[in-house]
Amino acid sequence: MRWRLAIFLVAMLAACGGRPPAAPAPALSGDFKASSNTARGITGDIFIARAGLTFANGVVLYTRTLSARTGGDLIARNGDSYAAAALGPGALRVELRHVNEQYVPEGVVGLCGAERPQYVALAYEERATSVTLLVFAGEEPPGPEALRTRVCASFRYHAPNGARTREGVVL
């Protein structure tokens, strides 16, 4: 019985490249102020929560978090990286989320105009004092093999009093 456990543990370590898997980065949450012209003009401020994003203009995105990405990861085959699209360094942390549902109040334009956003990415540096929201339209999730996904909007926000994570306030 012990030899089975030993074989299982060796196989698990081999699958992880010989080291235990890294702990997931804390999820970004809290209030952020619009800092780009597009964010100020279209969405206003944003409240980020685990289950979704709420914008000052009344738009709400209900989301499900997917696996974490890095700034160097490609968003489409032969396309830009998250860092290039967010105009940030390659060390960006990226939370990719699937948009389950979008609520758009009457008279308000959605984040992708008339199209429904399918995915969003929150790209931020370790200290998370600012975040870039990349909004994606298309049938498939952003990734190095994606052919039918595209960035339809980009918005930038800043944390006025430090960003909030599960670990506490990051200043």
PDB file of C-alpha atoms in Angstrom, residues 103-109:
ATOM      1  CA  TYR A 103     -26.939  43.554 -18.041  1.00  0.00           C
ATOM      2  CA  VAL A 104     -27.129  46.820 -20.014  1.00  0.00           C
ATOM      3  CA  PRO A 105     -29.651  49.456 -18.873  1.00  0.00           C
ATOM      4  CA  GLU A 106     -31.875  51.011 -21.517  1.00  0.00           C
ATOM      5  CA  GLY A 107     -30.153  53.881 -23.298  1.00  0.00           C
ATOM      6  CA  VAL A 108     -26.641  52.717 -22.329  1.00  0.00           C
ATOM      7  CA  VAL A 109     -24.092  51.278 -24.764  1.00  0.00           C
TER       8      VAL A 109
END
